[in-house]
mmCIF file of C-alpha atoms in Angstrom:
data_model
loop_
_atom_site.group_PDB
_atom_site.id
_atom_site.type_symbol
_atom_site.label_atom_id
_atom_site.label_comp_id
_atom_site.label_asym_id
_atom_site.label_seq_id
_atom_site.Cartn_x
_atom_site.Cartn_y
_atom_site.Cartn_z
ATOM 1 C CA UNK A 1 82.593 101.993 85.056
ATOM 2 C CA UNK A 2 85.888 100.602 85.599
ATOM 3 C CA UNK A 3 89.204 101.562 84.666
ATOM 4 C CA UNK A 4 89.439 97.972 82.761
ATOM 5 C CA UNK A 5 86.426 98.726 80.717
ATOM 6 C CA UNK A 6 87.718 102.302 79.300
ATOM 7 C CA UNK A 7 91.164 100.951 79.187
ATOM 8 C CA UNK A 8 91.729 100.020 75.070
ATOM 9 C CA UNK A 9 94.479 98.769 73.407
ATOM 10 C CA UNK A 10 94.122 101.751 70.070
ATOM 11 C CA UNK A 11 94.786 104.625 73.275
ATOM 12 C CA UNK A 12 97.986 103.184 74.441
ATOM 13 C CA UNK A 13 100.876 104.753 73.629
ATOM 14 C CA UNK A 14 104.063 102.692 74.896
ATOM 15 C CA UNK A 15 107.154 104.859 74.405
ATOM 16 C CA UNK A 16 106.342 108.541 74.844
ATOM 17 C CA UNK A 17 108.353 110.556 72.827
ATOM 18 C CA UNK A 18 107.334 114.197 74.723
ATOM 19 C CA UNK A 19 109.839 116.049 76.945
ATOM 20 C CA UNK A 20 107.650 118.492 78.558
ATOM 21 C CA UNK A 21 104.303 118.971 80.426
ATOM 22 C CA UNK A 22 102.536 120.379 77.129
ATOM 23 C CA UNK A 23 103.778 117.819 74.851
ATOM 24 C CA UNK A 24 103.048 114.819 76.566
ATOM 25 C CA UNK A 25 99.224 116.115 76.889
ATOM 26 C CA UNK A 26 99.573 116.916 73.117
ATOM 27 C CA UNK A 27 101.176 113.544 72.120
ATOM 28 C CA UNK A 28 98.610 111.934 74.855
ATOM 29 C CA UNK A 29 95.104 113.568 72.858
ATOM 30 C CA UNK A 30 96.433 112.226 69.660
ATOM 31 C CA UNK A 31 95.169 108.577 69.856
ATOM 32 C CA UNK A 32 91.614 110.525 71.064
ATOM 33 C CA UNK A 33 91.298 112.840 67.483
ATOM 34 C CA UNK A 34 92.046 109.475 65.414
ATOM 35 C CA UNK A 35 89.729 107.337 67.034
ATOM 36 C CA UNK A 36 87.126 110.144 66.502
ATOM 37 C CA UNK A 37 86.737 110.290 70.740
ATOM 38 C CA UNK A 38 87.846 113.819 70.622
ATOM 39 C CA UNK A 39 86.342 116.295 67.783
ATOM 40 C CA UNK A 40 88.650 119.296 68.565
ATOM 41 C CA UNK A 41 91.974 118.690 69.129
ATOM 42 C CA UNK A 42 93.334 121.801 69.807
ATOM 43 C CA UNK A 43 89.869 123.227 72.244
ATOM 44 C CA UNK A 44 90.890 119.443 74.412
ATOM 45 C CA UNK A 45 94.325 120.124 74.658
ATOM 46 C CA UNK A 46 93.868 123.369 76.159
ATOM 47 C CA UNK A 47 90.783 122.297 78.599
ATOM 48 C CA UNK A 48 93.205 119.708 79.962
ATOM 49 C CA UNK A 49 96.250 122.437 79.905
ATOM 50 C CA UNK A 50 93.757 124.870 81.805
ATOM 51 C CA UNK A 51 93.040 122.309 84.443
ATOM 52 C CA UNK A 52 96.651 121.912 85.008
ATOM 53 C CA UNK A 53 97.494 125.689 85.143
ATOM 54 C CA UNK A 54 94.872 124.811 88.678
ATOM 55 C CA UNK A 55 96.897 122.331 90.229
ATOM 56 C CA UNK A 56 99.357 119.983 88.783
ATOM 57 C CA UNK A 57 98.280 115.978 88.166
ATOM 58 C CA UNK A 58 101.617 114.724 88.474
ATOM 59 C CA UNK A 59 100.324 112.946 91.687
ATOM 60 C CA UNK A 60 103.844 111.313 92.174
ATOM 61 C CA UNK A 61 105.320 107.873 92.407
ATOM 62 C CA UNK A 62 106.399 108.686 88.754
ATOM 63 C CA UNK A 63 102.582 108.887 87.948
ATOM 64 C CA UNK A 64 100.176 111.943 85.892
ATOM 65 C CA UNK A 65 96.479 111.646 85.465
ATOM 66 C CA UNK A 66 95.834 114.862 83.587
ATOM 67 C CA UNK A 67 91.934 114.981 82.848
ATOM 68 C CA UNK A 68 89.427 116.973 81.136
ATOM 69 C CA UNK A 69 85.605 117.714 80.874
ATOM 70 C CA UNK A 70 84.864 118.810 77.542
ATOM 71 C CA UNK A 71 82.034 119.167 74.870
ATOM 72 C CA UNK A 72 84.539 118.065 72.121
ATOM 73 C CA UNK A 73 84.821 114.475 73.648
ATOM 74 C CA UNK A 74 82.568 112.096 72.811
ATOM 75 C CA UNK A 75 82.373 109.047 74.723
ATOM 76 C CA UNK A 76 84.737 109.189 78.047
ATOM 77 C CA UNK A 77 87.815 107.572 77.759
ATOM 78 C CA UNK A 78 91.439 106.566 79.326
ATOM 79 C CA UNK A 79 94.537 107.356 77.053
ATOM 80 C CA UNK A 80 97.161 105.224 78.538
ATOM 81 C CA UNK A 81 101.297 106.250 78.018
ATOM 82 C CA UNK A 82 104.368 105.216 79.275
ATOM 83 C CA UNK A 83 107.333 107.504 78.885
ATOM 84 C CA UNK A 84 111.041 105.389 79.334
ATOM 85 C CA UNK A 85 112.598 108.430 79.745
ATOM 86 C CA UNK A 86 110.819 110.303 82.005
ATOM 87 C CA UNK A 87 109.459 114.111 81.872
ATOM 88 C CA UNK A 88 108.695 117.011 84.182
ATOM 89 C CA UNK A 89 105.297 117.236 84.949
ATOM 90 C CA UNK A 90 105.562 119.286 87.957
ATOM 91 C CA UNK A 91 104.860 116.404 90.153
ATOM 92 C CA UNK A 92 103.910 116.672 93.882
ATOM 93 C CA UNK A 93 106.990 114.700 94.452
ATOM 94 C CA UNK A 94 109.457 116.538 92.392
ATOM 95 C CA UNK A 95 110.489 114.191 90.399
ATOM 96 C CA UNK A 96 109.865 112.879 86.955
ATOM 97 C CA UNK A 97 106.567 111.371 85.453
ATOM 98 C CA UNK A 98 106.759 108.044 83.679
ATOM 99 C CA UNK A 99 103.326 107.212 83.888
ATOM 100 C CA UNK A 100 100.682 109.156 82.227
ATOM 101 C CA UNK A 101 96.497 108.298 82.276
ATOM 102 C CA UNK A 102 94.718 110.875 80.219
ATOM 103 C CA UNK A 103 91.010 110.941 81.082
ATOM 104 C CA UNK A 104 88.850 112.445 78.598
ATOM 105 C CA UNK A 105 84.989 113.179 79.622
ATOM 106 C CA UNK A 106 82.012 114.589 77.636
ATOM 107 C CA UNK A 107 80.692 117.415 79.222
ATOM 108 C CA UNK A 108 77.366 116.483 79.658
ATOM 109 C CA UNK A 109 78.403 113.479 81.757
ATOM 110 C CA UNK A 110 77.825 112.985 85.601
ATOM 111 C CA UNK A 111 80.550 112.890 87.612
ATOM 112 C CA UNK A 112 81.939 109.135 86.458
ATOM 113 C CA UNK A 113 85.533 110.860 85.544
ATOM 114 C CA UNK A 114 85.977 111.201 88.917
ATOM 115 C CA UNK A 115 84.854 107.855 90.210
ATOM 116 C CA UNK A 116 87.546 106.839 87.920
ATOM 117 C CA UNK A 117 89.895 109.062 88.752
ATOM 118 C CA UNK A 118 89.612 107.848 92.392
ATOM 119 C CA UNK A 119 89.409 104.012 91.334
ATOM 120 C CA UNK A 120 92.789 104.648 89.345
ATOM 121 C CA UNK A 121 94.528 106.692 92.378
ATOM 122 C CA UNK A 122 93.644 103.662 94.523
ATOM 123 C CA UNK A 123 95.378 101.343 91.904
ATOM 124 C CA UNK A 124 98.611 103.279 91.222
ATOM 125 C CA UNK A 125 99.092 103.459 95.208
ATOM 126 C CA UNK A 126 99.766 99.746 94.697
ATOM 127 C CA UNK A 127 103.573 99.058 93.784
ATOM 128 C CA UNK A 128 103.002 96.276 92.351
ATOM 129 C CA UNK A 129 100.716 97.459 89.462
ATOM 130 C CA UNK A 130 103.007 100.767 88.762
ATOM 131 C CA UNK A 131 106.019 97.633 88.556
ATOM 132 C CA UNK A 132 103.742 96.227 86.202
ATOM 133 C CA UNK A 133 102.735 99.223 84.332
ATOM 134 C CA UNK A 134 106.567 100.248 83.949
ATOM 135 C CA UNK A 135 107.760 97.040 82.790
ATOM 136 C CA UNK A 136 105.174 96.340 80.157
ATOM 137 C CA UNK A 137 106.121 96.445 76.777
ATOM 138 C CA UNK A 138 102.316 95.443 75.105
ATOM 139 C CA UNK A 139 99.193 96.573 75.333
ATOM 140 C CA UNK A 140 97.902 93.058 76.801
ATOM 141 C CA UNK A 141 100.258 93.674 79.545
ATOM 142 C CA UNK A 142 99.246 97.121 80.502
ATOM 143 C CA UNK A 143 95.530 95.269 80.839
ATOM 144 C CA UNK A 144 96.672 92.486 83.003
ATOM 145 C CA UNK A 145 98.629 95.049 85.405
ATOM 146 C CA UNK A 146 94.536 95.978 86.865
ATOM 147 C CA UNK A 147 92.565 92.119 86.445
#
C-alpha cells in the first residue's frame, strides 16, 4: 500500500478551520463518519486523542500525522488537511502545524499503518513535496505533490 493509493480526493479537507490539537483531530475524522470509513465518531476521536496523550505527532516541519487503530474503522485510510493558519499541535519543533495526515486503521489489520506512516515520514522530509502540499489549493494537486 502506498500513500497514493489511500490518498482520495472526498478525505481532503483544504482550509482547516480548527485552532487547537482536539479540534483539528475532530474536524480531521469528519470526512471518515460521512464516507461510512469510521462507524463511531466519537470512540475514533478519542483512540487517536489517547495516542496523542503518548507522544505528540506533530513531527515538525509544520507537519502532524495523528493515527489510530480502531475497531470502528473500516477500511484504512489517509484524511488529508491543510490548515492556512496554522495550529498548536505540540510539535517536536515548537512551532505550528499546517499539515495534518490522519491515518485511520481497522483493528484487525497487520501492521500496514505503519508502513505508511514510515513511507509518508520519508515523503514530508522532502521540501519540495511539503512546498507542494502547502501551496495546493485542489485536491488534484495534493495528489501530484507524491507521483
Amino acid at each position: 500500500m502506498e500513500i497514493k493509493d489511500v490518498l482520495n480526493k472526498k478525505l481532503m479537507i483544504l482550509d482547516l478551520q480548527s485552532s487547537s490539537k482536539e479540534d483539528v483531530v475532530m474536524e480531521l475524522v469528519k470526512p471518515l463518519v460521512k464516507e461510512g470509513i469510521v462507524t463511531e465518531e466519537s470512540h475514533f476521536i478519542k483512540t487517536v486523542m489517547d495516542r496523542e496523550a503518548q507522544s505528540t505527532t506533530g513531527i515538525g516541519m509544520g507537519i502532524a500525522i495523528p493515527h489510530g487503530k480502531s475497531s470502528v474503522v473500516t477500511e484504512p485510510s489517509i484524511v488529508f488537511g491543510k490548515s492556512q493558519k496554522g495550529i498548536d499541535y505540540e510539535a517536536l519543533d515548537g512551532e505550528p502545524s499546517y499539515i495534518f495526515f490522519l491515518i485511520a486503521v481497522p483493528e484487525n489489520s497487520d501492521d500496514q499503518h505503519l508502513r505508511v506512516l514510515s513511507q509518508l515520514s520519508r515523503s514530508l522530509m522532502s521540501e519540495e513535496i511539503r512546498e507542494k502540499l502547502l501551496k495546493a489549493t485542489s485536491e488534484e494537486e495534493v495528489l501530484k505533490a507524491f507521483q
